[in-house]
Amino acid sequence: MDTLPSPPPGRTAGLMQFVRRRIAAREWPPGTRLPSLRGMALQQGVSKSTVVEAYDRLAAEGAIQARAGAGFYVAGPLAPLALAEIGPRLNRQIDPLWVSRQSLDLGAQASKPGCGWLPDSWMPQDAIRRALRQVARDPDAPLTDYAPALGLPTLRSEIARHLGTRGLAVDPRHILLTDSGTQAMDLLCRFLIQPGDAVLVDDPCYFNFLALLRAHRAHIIGVPHDPDGPDMDRFEAALREHRPRFYLSNTGPHNPTGARLSADKARRIRALAQAHDLILIEDDIFGDFESSPSARLTADDSRDRVAQVGSFSKTLSASLRCGYLIAREDWLDALADLRTATTFSGAGLTQAVIARLLRDGAWQQHTRRLRQRLARARPRAVRLLNALDVRPWHEPEDGMFLWCRLPAGIDGARLAQAGLQQGLMLAPGNVFSQSQSAGGMMRFNVSQMDDPRLPDRLATLLKS
Amino acid sequence: MDTLPSPPPGRTAGLMQFVRRRIAAREWPPGTRLPSLRGMALQQGVSKSTVVEAYDRLAAEGAIQARAGAGFYVAGPLAPLALAEIGPRLNRQIDPLWVSRQSLDLGAQASKPGCGWLPDSWMPQDAIRRALRQVARDPDAPLTDYAPALGLPTLRSEIARHLGTRGLAVDPRHILLTDSGTQAMDLLCRFLIQPGDAVLVDDPCYFNFLALLRAHRAHIIGVPHDPDGPDMDRFEAALREHRPRFYLSNTGPHNPTGARLSADKARRIRALAQAHDLILIEDDIFGDFESSPSARLTADDSRDRVAQVGSFSKTLSASLRCGYLIAREDWLDALADLRTATTFSGAGLTQAVIARLLRDGAWQQHTRRLRQRLARARPRAVRLLNALDVRPWHEPEDGMFLWCRLPAGIDGARLAQAGLQQGLMLAPGNVFSQSQSAGGMMRFNVSQMDDPRLPDRLATLLKS
């Protein structure tokens, strides 16, 4: 469509390459201000006019952006032209969206030990069919009107009641229903951060946290994760060095490691949050998989600086989209406004179907069965993997994930790429790692490993 | 929670007030760079240290933000602390979210001539109940798994088929299903703009465009709207002066004016877009209300710089959330990635219910009936309003909206505030107006005016 610009002269091209490499390596993350024209000219030993031309061409490509009177800045990775320039296509197997794309778009016949959710056959299809028929008959069902801004009151009450049975006291007025847990976190990001703001995540963490935070052009700081929570020395050092706006983590069964936050670390994190003006975002979407409640970042006596996110995608249905967000009343108001501005309203009919499944206890019964089934699947998967010299980093008490070390010399990204050729979807460690230090790791889902051909297929793959 | 800072000394307080007023009046919209410390000191005749203190205190309040090495910027209106400082609560009746909040949260017993959608009783409840039962019985229904990244293929095909009957050739592979039309536009904003980028809208325009664009910290430029589309002289002048990234508009039945884009203006806008590197976003969610298709920004021969948004919220159900976005294949890929990063996936079950209603023709039949019903309601509403000296600016051929001039001396915002006290929800002109030049206007919805008490209630309100 557009005509291509003429190729840049040598020095300009060299300088453009220099800038592109720093952007691609994320030494200069989105939002970074580039050196001034004069500073760059001095630093690189070129003329100021060479810098002007290089910056202008990079801006035309979309890799950087001029701000009036304020210099040049690295564009976000998701700006349209920047995608082509520095985007994930170059290295899709470690791009955090890679696993999502494969999981969402691979056919049902594919084997998905790298998938982040339970197989369709484990889900309560009959209960959902029954709830759909009940809603179709209900004269008061919300069939056509918009849902209230915070979401259907009946479902908010059911959620509060359920969290009560898990020991969390929540007022239904402090619950905002969203279309997914991810949307809840996206709203929190919109509310809390600006491009360039520092945020803390676990390293490794759920890969979509990285995609989400990059979409918000956050400066992402990873803190190494232990089986009982973050490495506290590194956590505290990151607070001092980067002054992050929030720490985002899933606590009980951690994704991808299956770690479980200890009460001691939870206390220390809360105290540090208070001292360093840090907000805590607790992604609790795996909490319903716990057989006994683990420690939480949320403490009943104060929600001042903690927001909690939940969802039904993992335990009920990912097709009935619904998540929720629990936060201070004054935040919730602003978050509901933001939701109205950006998606208008929630899915009332979906919320009504889920409310029925919670009210009649079908969902609670189903999650109990899921916990038992996972408890049986976990040791089977551990044996299978150990036999292949794939070693769990930690044996989790709950949940579906095993975070494993691959046999020496095997690179997870290459293995996943090879697996895909054979219809085998794997989750390579580096998609979870902000520091890209998990090349020898892989996440397995114990519920997706019952295919009897899987051991042989994995063995062949590991040998090739 | 936080301790309050000590009150600022006089000069500092005065300067802070000066800055706050400019922000509140949107003379300095979000993303604006504040004058330098030295510049501000000279301009205001104060010392540089006074400016430093004022800026630091405003930054601590969240009204402005420091960027390392780049000065101070006006924070977004939706940043948490800024909300309290400059937020809409001060003047909610002209805040663009005001009408949304009232429409979503007012009880069913309220009379809502200001509402943006059709009454529940006009919607195809029986057809939806039937489709729910059919999906509950369907062995292949997507009950629990995530939907593919672009959305359910059957619904994408049905949408392409439907648009074909309206004369628009669309490949289903170029359709991305979203949770709402608003979400589709939000994704386009995320993809296309950075804070501070200029964008064009109609003045007046759908109020939620203003809320959405403010959430993206765009620099919003309003172009006056005529009954056949934008004022072209002002449109072209805005392109030259502001170099906007995109123009966002709904074409056939325009919200709030009911205007209809002429073929001539559509051609001129496309030519200007080409010449000025402008992207066109066509919000077509009212297109299904047209009895004959009007001109569109989208031309079949090229979607290079046009994205089109549609939805079923207005013609089928706002509780079955589903919108769609049609764009170039390379954009769609990036937009689907952004959607995955920010809400993960779409609502497969909802999409399956809607696909059934399109496939068996129930929705098409329903929209035909809606058009007939609106054609009967429109002249009734015009007579009712004329009798009250409320004068339609233009008599639309289609759709539900009448954009009206109130009797001289009556302010729409005050009228809406008074109406609300009496359970009457009105849509004051200025919520639609970026320039705040529609204080004497009001939008009425002809489908929401059948309450026999309405004429008397409106008359009383206008007299008080």
Coordinates of C-alpha atoms in Angstrom, one line a residue, chain A residues 1-2 33 65 67-70 73-76 78-81 83 88-89 92 95 97 100-101 103-105 112 116-121 123-126 128-130 132-133 135-150 179-180 182-184 186 190-195 197 206-208 211-212 215-217 245 274 277 304-305 313-314 316-321 328 330-331 333-335 337-350 353, chain B residues 1-2 33 65 67-70 73-76 78-81 83 88-89 92 95 97 100-101 103-105 112 116-121 123-126 128-130 132-133 135-150 179-180 182-184 186 190-195 197 206-208 211-212 215-217 245 274 277 304-305 313-314 316-321 328 330-331 333-335 337-350 353:
Chain A
M1 CA 0.0 0.0 0.0
D2 CA 2.5 2.6 1.2
R33 CA 13.2 7.8 26.4
Q65 CA 7.7 7.8 18.7
R67 CA 6.5 13.3 21.7
A68 CA 6.2 17.0 21.1
G69 CA 9.0 18.9 22.9
A70 CA 9.9 15.8 24.9
Y73 CA 10.5 7.2 23.1
V74 CA 10.5 3.5 22.4
A75 CA 7.0 2.5 21.1
G76 CA 5.0 -0.3 22.7
L78 CA 1.9 -3.8 20.3
A79 CA 1.9 -0.7 18.2
P80 CA 1.0 -1.8 14.7
L81 CA 4.2 -1.1 12.9
L83 CA 4.9 -5.5 15.7
P88 CA 6.9 -11.9 18.5
R89 CA 6.8 -13.5 15.0
R92 CA 7.2 -17.1 18.5
D95 CA 6.7 -15.3 23.0
L97 CA 1.3 -15.5 23.5
S100 CA -2.3 -19.2 24.3
R101 CA -2.5 -19.3 20.5
S103 CA -4.0 -23.9 23.1
L104 CA -6.9 -21.9 21.7
D105 CA -6.5 -22.9 18.0
K112 CA -2.0 -30.9 25.0
G116 CA -3.3 -24.4 31.0
W117 CA -6.7 -25.9 31.7
L118 CA -8.6 -29.2 32.2
P119 CA -9.8 -31.4 29.4
D120 CA -13.4 -30.8 28.2
S121 CA -14.3 -34.3 29.4
M123 CA -16.0 -30.4 33.0
P124 CA -19.6 -30.4 34.2
Q125 CA -21.4 -30.5 30.9
D126 CA -24.6 -32.0 32.1
I128 CA -24.4 -26.7 32.4
R129 CA -27.0 -28.1 30.0
R130 CA -29.5 -28.3 32.9
L132 CA -29.3 -23.5 30.5
R133 CA -32.7 -25.2 30.3
V135 CA -32.6 -20.2 32.6
A136 CA -34.6 -20.6 29.4
R137 CA -37.7 -21.4 31.5
D138 CA -37.2 -18.7 34.2
P139 CA -39.6 -15.8 33.6
D140 CA -37.2 -13.4 35.4
A141 CA -34.1 -14.5 33.5
P142 CA -32.0 -11.5 32.2
L143 CA -32.4 -12.4 28.6
T144 CA -32.0 -9.1 26.8
D145 CA -31.3 -6.1 29.0
Y146 CA -27.9 -4.8 30.0
A147 CA -26.6 -6.1 33.3
P148 CA -26.0 -3.6 36.2
A149 CA -22.6 -2.0 36.2
L150 CA -21.2 -4.2 39.0
D179 CA -15.9 -11.3 31.6
S180 CA -12.8 -13.1 32.8
T182 CA -7.8 -11.6 32.7
Q183 CA -10.2 -8.8 32.1
A184 CA -10.2 -8.1 35.9
D186 CA -6.5 -5.7 32.7
R190 CA -5.6 0.4 33.4
F191 CA -6.5 1.9 36.7
L192 CA -3.2 1.6 38.4
I193 CA -0.3 2.0 35.9
Q194 CA 1.0 4.2 33.2
P195 CA 3.4 3.2 30.5
D197 CA 5.7 2.1 35.5
Y206 CA 1.7 -17.2 34.2
F207 CA 2.8 -16.2 30.7
N208 CA -0.3 -14.1 30.0
A211 CA 1.6 -10.4 27.6
L212 CA -0.9 -8.3 29.5
A215 CA 0.3 -4.5 26.3
H216 CA 0.3 -1.9 29.1
R217 CA 3.9 -1.0 28.4
R245 CA 3.4 0.1 41.6
Q274 CA 2.8 -1.1 53.6
D277 CA 3.5 1.9 49.1
D304 CA -6.6 -1.1 51.5
R305 CA -3.9 -2.1 49.2
S313 CA -13.0 -20.6 33.7
K314 CA -10.8 -23.3 35.2
L316 CA -16.7 -24.7 35.6
S317 CA -16.4 -23.5 32.0
A318 CA -14.2 -21.3 29.9
S319 CA -17.1 -20.9 27.4
L320 CA -19.3 -19.2 30.0
R321 CA -17.0 -16.3 30.4
R328 CA -11.9 -1.3 48.0
D330 CA -13.7 3.6 46.1
W331 CA -11.6 1.6 43.6
D333 CA -16.5 2.5 41.5
A334 CA -13.6 3.8 39.3
L335 CA -13.0 0.2 37.9
D337 CA -16.5 3.2 35.2
L338 CA -13.5 2.0 33.3
R339 CA -15.3 -1.2 32.4
T340 CA -18.3 0.7 31.1
A341 CA -16.0 2.9 29.0
T342 CA -14.1 0.0 27.5
T343 CA -16.6 -2.9 27.2
F344 CA -19.8 -1.3 28.3
S345 CA -21.4 -4.1 30.4
G346 CA -21.2 -7.6 31.5
A347 CA -22.9 -10.8 30.3
G348 CA -26.1 -11.0 32.3
L349 CA -27.3 -14.2 30.9
T350 CA -24.0 -16.0 31.5
V353 CA -26.4 -19.5 34.4
Chain B
M1 CA -4.8 5.4 55.3
D2 CA -2.1 7.8 54.2
R33 CA 3.3 18.3 29.1
Q65 CA 3.1 12.7 36.8
R67 CA 8.5 11.2 33.7
A68 CA 12.2 10.6 34.2
G69 CA 14.2 13.3 32.4
A70 CA 11.1 14.5 30.5
Y73 CA 2.6 15.5 32.4
V74 CA -1.1 15.7 33.1
A75 CA -2.2 12.4 34.4
G76 CA -5.1 10.5 32.9
L78 CA -8.9 7.7 35.2
A79 CA -5.7 7.4 37.2
P80 CA -6.8 6.5 40.7
L81 CA -5.7 9.6 42.6
L83 CA -10.2 10.7 39.9
P88 CA -16.3 13.3 37.1
R89 CA -18.0 13.4 40.5
R92 CA -21.5 14.1 36.9
D95 CA -19.6 13.4 32.5
L97 CA -20.4 8.1 31.9
S100 CA -24.4 4.9 31.1
R101 CA -24.6 4.6 34.9
S103 CA -29.2 3.5 32.2
L104 CA -27.5 0.5 33.7
D105 CA -28.5 0.9 37.3
K112 CA -36.0 6.2 30.3
G116 CA -29.6 4.3 24.4
W117 CA -31.4 1.0 23.6
L118 CA -34.8 -0.5 23.1
P119 CA -37.1 -1.6 25.9
D120 CA -36.8 -5.2 27.1
S121 CA -40.4 -5.8 25.8
M123 CA -36.7 -7.8 22.3
P124 CA -37.0 -11.4 21.0
Q125 CA -37.2 -13.1 24.3
D126 CA -39.1 -16.2 23.1
I128 CA -33.7 -16.5 22.8
R129 CA -35.4 -19.0 25.1
R130 CA -35.8 -21.4 22.2
L132 CA -31.0 -21.6 24.7
R133 CA -32.9 -24.9 24.8
V135 CA -28.0 -25.2 22.6
A136 CA -28.6 -27.2 25.8
R137 CA -29.6 -30.2 23.7
D138 CA -26.9 -29.9 21.0
P139 CA -24.2 -32.6 21.6
D140 CA -21.6 -30.4 19.8
A141 CA -22.4 -27.2 21.7
P142 CA -19.3 -25.4 23.0
L143 CA -20.2 -25.7 26.7
T144 CA -16.9 -25.6 28.5
D145 CA -13.9 -25.2 26.3
Y146 CA -12.2 -21.9 25.3
A147 CA -13.4 -20.4 22.0
P148 CA -10.8 -20.1 19.1
A149 CA -8.9 -16.8 19.1
L150 CA -11.0 -15.2 16.4
D179 CA -17.6 -9.4 23.7
S180 CA -19.2 -6.1 22.6
T182 CA -17.3 -1.2 22.6
Q183 CA -14.6 -3.9 23.2
A184 CA -13.9 -4.0 19.5
D186 CA -11.2 -0.5 22.7
R190 CA -5.0 -0.1 22.1
F191 CA -3.7 -1.1 18.7
L192 CA -3.6 2.2 17.0
I193 CA -3.0 5.0 19.6
Q194 CA -0.7 6.1 22.3
P195 CA -1.5 8.6 25.0
D197 CA -2.4 11.0 20.0
Y206 CA -21.9 8.7 21.2
F207 CA -20.9 9.7 24.7
N208 CA -19.1 6.4 25.4
A211 CA -15.2 8.0 27.8
L212 CA -13.3 5.3 25.9
A215 CA -9.5 6.1 29.1
H216 CA -6.9 5.9 26.3
R217 CA -5.7 9.5 27.1
R245 CA -4.5 8.9 13.9
Q274 CA -5.7 8.5 1.9
D277 CA -2.7 8.9 6.4
D304 CA -6.6 -0.9 3.9
R305 CA -7.4 1.9 6.3
S313 CA -26.6 -5.6 21.6
K314 CA -29.1 -3.2 20.1
L316 CA -31.0 -8.9 19.7
S317 CA -29.9 -8.8 23.3
A318 CA -27.5 -6.8 25.4
S319 CA -27.3 -9.7 27.9
L320 CA -25.9 -12.1 25.2
R321 CA -22.7 -10.0 24.9
R328 CA -7.3 -6.2 7.4
D330 CA -2.6 -8.4 9.3
W331 CA -4.3 -6.1 11.8
D333 CA -3.9 -11.1 13.9
A334 CA -2.4 -8.4 16.1
L335 CA -5.9 -7.5 17.5
D337 CA -3.3 -11.2 20.2
L338 CA -4.2 -8.1 22.1
R339 CA -7.6 -9.6 23.0
T340 CA -5.9 -12.7 24.2
A341 CA -3.5 -10.7 26.4
T342 CA -6.3 -8.6 27.8
T343 CA -9.4 -10.8 28.2
F344 CA -8.0 -14.1 27.0
S345 CA -10.9 -15.5 24.9
G346 CA -14.5 -14.9 23.8
A347 CA -17.7 -16.3 25.0
G348 CA -18.2 -19.5 22.9
L349 CA -21.6 -20.4 24.4
T350 CA -23.0 -17.0 23.8
V353 CA -26.7 -19.1 20.8

